[in-house]
CSV table of C-alpha atoms in Angstrom, one decimal:
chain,number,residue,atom,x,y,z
D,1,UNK,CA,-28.9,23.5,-8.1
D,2,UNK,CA,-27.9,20.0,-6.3
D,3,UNK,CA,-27.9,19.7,-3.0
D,4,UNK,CA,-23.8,19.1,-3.2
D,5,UNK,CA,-23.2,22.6,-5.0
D,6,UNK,CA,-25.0,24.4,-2.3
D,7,UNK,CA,-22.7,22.8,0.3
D,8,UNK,CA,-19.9,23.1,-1.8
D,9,UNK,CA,-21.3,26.8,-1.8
D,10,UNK,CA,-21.7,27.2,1.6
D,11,UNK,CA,-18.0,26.1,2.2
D,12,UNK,CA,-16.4,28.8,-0.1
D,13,UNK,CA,-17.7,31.3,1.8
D,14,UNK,CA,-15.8,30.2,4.8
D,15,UNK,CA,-16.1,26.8,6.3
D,16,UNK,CA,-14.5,23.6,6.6
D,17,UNK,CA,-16.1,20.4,5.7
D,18,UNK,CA,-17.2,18.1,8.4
D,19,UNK,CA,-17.9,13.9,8.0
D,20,UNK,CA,-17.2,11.6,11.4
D,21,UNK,CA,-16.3,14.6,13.2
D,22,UNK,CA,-13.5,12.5,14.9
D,23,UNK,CA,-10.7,15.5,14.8
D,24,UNK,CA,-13.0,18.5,15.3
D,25,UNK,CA,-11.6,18.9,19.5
D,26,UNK,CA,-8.2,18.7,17.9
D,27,UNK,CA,-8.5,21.4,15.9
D,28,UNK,CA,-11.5,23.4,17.5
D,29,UNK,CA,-10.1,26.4,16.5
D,30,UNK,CA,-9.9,25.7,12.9
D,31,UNK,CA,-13.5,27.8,12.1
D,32,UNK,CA,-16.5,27.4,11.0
D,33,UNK,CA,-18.0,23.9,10.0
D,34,UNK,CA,-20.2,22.8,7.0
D,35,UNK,CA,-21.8,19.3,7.4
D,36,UNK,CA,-22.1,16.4,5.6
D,37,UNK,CA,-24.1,14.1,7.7
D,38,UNK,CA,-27.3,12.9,6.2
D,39,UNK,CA,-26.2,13.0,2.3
D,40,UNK,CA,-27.4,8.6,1.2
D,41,UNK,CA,-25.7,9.3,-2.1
D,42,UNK,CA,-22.3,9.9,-0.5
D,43,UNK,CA,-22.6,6.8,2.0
D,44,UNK,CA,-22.2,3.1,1.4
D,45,UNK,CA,-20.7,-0.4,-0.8
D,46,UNK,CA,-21.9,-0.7,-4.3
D,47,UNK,CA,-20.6,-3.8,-6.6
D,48,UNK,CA,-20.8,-2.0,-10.3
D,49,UNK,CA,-21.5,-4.5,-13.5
D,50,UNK,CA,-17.7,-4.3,-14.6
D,51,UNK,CA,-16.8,-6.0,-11.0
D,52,UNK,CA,-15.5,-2.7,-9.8
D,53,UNK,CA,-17.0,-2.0,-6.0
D,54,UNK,CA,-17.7,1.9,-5.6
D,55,UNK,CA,-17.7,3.2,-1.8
D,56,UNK,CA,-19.2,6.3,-0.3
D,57,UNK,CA,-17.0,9.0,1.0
D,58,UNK,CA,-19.6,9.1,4.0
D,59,UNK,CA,-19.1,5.4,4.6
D,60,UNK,CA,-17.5,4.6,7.9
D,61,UNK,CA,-14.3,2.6,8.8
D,62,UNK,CA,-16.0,0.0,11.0
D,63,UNK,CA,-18.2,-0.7,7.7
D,64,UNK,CA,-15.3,-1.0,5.4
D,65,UNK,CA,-13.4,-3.1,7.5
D,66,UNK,CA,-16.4,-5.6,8.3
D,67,UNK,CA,-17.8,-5.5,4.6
D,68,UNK,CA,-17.4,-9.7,3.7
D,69,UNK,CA,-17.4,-8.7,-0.1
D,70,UNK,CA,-14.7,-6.0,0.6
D,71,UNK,CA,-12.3,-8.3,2.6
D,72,UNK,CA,-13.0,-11.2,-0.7
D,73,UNK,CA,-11.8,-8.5,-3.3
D,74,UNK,CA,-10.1,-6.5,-1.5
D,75,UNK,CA,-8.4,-7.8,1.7
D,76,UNK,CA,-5.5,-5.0,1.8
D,77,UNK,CA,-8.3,-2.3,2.1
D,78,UNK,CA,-10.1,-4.0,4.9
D,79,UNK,CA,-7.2,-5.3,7.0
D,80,UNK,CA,-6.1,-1.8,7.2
D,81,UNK,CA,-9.3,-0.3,8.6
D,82,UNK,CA,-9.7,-2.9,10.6
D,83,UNK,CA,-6.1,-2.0,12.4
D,84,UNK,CA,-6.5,2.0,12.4
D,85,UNK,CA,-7.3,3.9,15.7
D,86,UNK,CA,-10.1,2.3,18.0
D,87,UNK,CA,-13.6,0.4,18.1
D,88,UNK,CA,-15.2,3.7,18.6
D,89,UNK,CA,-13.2,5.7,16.1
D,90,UNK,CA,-13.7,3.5,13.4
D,91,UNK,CA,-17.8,3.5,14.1
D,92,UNK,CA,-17.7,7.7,13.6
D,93,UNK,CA,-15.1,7.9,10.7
D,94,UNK,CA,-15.2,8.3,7.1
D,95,UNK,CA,-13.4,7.4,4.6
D,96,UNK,CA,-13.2,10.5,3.1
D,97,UNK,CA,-12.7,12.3,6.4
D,98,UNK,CA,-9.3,9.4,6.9
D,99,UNK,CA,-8.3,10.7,3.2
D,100,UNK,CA,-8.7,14.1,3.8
D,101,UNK,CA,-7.8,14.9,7.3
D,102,UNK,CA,-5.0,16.9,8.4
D,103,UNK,CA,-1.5,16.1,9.6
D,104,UNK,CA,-0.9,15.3,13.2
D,105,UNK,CA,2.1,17.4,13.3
D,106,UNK,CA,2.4,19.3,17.0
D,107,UNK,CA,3.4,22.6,15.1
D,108,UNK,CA,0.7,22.7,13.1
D,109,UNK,CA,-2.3,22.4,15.9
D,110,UNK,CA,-0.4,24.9,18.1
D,111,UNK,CA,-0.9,28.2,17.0
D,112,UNK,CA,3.2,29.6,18.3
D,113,UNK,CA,5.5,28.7,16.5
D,114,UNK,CA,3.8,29.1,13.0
D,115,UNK,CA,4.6,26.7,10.4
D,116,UNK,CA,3.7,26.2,6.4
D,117,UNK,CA,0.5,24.5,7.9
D,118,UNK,CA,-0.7,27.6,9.5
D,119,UNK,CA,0.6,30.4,7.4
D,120,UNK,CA,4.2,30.4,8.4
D,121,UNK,CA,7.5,30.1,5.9
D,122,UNK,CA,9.2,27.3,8.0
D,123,UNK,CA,9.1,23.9,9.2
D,124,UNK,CA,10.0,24.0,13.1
D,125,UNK,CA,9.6,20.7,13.4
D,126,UNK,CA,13.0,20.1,11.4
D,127,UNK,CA,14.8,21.4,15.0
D,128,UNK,CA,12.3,20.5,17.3
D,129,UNK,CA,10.5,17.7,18.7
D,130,UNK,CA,8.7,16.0,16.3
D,131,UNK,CA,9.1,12.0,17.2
D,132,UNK,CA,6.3,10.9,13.9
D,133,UNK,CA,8.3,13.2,11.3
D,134,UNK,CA,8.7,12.3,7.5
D,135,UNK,CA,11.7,10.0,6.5
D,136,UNK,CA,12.2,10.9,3.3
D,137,UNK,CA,12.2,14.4,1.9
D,138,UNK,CA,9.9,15.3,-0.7
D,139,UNK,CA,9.2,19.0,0.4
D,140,UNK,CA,9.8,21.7,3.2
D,141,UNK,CA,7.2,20.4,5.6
D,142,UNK,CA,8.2,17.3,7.3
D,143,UNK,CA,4.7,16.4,8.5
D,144,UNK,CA,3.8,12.7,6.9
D,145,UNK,CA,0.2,12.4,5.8
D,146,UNK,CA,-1.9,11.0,8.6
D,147,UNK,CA,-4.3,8.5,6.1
D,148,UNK,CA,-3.8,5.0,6.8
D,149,UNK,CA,-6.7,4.0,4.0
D,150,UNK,CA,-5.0,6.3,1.4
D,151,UNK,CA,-1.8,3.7,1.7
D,152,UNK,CA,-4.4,0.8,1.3
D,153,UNK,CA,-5.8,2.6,-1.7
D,154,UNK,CA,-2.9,3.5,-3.4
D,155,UNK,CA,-1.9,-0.4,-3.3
D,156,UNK,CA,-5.1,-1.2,-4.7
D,157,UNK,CA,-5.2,1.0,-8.1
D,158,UNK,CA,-8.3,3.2,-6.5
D,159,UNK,CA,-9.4,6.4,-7.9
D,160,UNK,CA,-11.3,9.2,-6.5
D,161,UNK,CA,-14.5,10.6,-7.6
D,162,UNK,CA,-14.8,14.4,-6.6
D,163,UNK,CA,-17.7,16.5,-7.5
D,164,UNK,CA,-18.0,18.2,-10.4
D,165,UNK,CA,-14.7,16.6,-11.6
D,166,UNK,CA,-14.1,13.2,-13.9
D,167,UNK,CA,-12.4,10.6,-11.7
D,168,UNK,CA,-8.5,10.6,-11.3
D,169,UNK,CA,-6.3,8.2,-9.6
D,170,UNK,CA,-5.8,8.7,-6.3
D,171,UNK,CA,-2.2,10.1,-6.2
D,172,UNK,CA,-4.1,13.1,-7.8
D,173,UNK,CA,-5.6,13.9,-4.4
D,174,UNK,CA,-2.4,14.8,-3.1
D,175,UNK,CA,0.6,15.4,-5.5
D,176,UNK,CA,4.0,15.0,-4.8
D,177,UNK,CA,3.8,16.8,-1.4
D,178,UNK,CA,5.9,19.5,-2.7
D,179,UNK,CA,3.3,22.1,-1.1
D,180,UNK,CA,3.8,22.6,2.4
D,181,UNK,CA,0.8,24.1,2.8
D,182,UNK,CA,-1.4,21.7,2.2
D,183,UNK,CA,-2.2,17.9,3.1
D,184,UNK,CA,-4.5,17.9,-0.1
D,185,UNK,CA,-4.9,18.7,-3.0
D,186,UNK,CA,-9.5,19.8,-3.0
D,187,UNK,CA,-10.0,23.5,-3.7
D,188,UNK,CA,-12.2,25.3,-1.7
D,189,UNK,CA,-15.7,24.1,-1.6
D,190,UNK,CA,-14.7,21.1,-3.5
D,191,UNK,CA,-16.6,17.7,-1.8
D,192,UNK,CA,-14.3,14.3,-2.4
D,193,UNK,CA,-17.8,11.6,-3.0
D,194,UNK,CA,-16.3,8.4,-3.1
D,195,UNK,CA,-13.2,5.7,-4.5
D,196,UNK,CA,-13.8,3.3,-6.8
D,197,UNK,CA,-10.9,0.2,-6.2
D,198,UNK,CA,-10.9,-1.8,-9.9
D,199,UNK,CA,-12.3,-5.3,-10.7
D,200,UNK,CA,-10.8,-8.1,-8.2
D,201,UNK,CA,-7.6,-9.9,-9.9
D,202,UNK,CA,-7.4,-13.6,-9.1
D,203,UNK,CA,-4.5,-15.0,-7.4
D,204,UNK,CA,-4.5,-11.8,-5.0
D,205,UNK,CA,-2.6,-11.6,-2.1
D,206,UNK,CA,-2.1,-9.2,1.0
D,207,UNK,CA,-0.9,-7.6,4.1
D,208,UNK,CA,-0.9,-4.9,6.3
D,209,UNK,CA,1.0,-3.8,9.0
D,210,UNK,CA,2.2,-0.6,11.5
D,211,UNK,CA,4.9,0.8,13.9
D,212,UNK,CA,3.7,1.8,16.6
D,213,UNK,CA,5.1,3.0,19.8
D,214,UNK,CA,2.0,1.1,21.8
D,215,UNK,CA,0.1,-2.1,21.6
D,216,UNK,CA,-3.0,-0.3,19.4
D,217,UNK,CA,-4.5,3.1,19.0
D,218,UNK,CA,-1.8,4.8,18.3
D,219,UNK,CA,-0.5,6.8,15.0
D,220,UNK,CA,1.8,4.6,13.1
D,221,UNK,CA,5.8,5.6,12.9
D,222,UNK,CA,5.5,3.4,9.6
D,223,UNK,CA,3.1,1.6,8.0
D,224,UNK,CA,3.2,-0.5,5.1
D,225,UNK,CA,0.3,-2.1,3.0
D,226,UNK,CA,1.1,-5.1,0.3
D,227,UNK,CA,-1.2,-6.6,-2.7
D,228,UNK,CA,0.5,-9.2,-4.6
D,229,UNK,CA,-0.6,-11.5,-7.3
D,230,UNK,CA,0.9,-14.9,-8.1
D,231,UNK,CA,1.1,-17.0,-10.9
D,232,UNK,CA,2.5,-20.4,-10.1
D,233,UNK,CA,4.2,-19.1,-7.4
D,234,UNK,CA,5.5,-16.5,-9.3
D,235,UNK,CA,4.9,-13.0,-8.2
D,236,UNK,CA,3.2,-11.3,-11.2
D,237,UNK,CA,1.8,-8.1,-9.9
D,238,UNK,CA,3.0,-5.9,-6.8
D,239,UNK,CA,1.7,-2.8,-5.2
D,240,UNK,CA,3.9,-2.2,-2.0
D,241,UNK,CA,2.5,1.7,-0.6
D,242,UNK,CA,3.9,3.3,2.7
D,243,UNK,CA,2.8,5.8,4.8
D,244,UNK,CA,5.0,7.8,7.4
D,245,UNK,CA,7.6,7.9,5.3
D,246,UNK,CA,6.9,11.3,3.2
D,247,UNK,CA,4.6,14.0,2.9
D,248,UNK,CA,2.3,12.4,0.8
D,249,UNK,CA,1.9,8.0,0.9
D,250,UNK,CA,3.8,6.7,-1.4
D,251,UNK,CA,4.9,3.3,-3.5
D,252,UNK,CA,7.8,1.6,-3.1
D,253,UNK,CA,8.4,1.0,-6.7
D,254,UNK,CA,12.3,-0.6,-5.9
D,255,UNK,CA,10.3,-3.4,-3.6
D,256,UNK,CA,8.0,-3.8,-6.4
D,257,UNK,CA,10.5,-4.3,-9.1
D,258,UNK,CA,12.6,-6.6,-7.0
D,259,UNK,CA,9.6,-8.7,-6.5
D,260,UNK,CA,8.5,-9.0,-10.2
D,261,UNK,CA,12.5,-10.0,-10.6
D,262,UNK,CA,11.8,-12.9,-8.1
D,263,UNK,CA,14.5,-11.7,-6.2
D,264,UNK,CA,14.2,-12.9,-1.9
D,265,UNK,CA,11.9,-10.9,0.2
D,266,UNK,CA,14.4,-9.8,2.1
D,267,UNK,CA,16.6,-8.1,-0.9
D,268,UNK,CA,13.5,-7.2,-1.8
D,269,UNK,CA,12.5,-5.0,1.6
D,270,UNK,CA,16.2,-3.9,1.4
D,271,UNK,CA,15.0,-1.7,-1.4
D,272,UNK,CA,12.4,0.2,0.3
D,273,UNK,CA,14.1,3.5,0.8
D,274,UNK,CA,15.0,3.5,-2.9
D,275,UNK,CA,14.2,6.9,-4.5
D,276,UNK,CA,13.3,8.5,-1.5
D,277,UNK,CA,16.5,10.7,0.0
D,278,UNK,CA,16.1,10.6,3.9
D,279,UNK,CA,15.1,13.5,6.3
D,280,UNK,CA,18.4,14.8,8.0
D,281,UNK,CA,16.7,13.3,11.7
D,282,UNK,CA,14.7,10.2,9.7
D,283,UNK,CA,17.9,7.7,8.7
D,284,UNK,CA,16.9,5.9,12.4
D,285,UNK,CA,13.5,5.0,10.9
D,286,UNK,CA,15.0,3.5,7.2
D,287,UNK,CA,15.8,0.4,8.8
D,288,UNK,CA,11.8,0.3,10.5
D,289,UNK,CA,10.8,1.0,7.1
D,290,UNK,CA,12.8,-2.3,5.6
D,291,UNK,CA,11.7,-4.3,8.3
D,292,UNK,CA,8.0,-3.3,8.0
D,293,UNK,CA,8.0,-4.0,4.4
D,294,UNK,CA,10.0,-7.5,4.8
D,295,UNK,CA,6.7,-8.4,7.6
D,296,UNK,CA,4.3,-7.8,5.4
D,297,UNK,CA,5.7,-9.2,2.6
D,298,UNK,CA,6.1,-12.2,4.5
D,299,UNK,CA,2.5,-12.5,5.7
D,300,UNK,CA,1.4,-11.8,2.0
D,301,UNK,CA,3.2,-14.3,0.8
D,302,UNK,CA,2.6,-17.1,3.5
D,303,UNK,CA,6.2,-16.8,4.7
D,304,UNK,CA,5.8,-15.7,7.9
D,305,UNK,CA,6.2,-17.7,11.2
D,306,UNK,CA,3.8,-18.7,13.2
D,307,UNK,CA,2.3,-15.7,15.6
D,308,UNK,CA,4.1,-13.4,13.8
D,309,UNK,CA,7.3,-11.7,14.9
């Protein structure tokens, strides 16, 4: 037996995997713990023969975003770790801990009230205080999925390689967040080992940016990540992802589709809360949606001022 089916083993029978270990204060009281440190075959960058690049789910954030052949292929991935939580942080944690982690949602980490997180049937955060909830509704749980690399990865094509499984693209991971009981889609036992983002396309562009309520370190109210690629000056492929806006990250498949059109960035961004029907308490945050998009397509695309806005 490999030495991944007896941790996968070991979890089954009650315990909860553990990479960076960044969130284990947070939710001390979550149980036992089965670790991953130590595994080589689950850590590092690997450039595969078809120009596809292969990374580790035990690789850390600070590595990602400070990888030179990462940030040539693929900037949107690296400018996003680069920008997520702090120095420190980003030394301990994993990529596969930032896909997999759980939601930030008060309710959930405090055991009264319960909630669909914690084996409740309700969402108390729809009437309570809950300043980082969902926009858009895709589900009874209003808690937005806390993974700032999963909205880099979704722009960039990347699928996941899970133990045991053949690889799938990395919406598979989490659905359509219809469950509200879960911020993931792994069974039990079941040990996520690395994303694999596709071959480089020349002519690639991108951006990243977050809303934040405080000059860094802080969870983003929005966050938006942007590959384009031009032809001529001619946008030819577009991958817009958000996160903070649903349950699960999502595309933006009305920004992308006004881009391909060649239509203004700004009618463009106006289209961001396409297909997505707002939370009852979100409609304050569509127009912080519209204007994220519209900043990083604008950086993307060379557009922006000077400094920024």
């Amino acid at each position: 037996m490999s030495a991944l089916a007896d941790l996968e083993q070991a979890a089954r029978r009650g315990g909860e995997f553990r990479a960076g270990g960044t969130d284990l204060m947070g939710r001390r009281a979550a149980g036992p713990h089965v670790d991953l440190r130590g595994r080589p075959e689950l850590s590092g960058v690997t450039r595969l023969p078809d120009g596809s690049t292969r990374i580790g789910a035990l690789t850390t954030v600070a590595r990602v975003a400070r990888d030179a052949g990462l940030g040539a292929d693929h900037p949107c991935l690296t400018l996003t770790a680069a920008a997520l939580a702090t120095p420190q942080i980003r030394e301990a944690a994993t990529v596969g801990g930032n896909l997999l982690q759980r939601n930030r949602c008060a309710y959930f980490r405090t055991p009264v009230p319960s909630c669909h997180q914690n084996g409740g049937d309700r969402c108390p955060a729809r009437i309570g205080l809950a300043p980082n909830a969902a926009l858009a509704e895709t589900g009874p749980c209003i808690a937005p999925h806390p993974s700032s690399l999963a909205v880099a990865l979704l722009a960039c094509d990347a699928v996941v390689e899970v133990h045991g499984r053949d690889p799938f693209p990395l919406p598979g991971l989490y659905g359509d967040g219809s469950d509200p009981s879960r911020d993931h889609l792994l069974g039990p036992g079941e040990i996520l080992r690395a994303v694999v983002l596709p071959p480089p396309v020349p002519g690639g562009r991108a951006a990243y940016h977050r809303a934040i309520s405080r000059a860094e370190a802080e969870w983003p109210v929005v966050e938006v990540a942007a590959r384009l690629v031009a032809d001529g000056g001619r946008i030819v492929l577009a991958r817009v992802a958000a996160g903070g806006v649903a349950r699960v990250p999502v595309r933006l498949p009305g920004v992308e589709e006004a881009l391909l059109a060649g239509e203004p960035l700004e009618r463009a961004a106006g289209r961001a809360a396409d297909r997505h029907a707002p939370v009852a308490r979100g409609r304050h945050g569509l127009a912080l949606l519209t204007g994220t998009v519209l900043e990083v397509l604008e950086r993307a695309t060379g557009q922006a001022a000077t400094g920024g806005r």
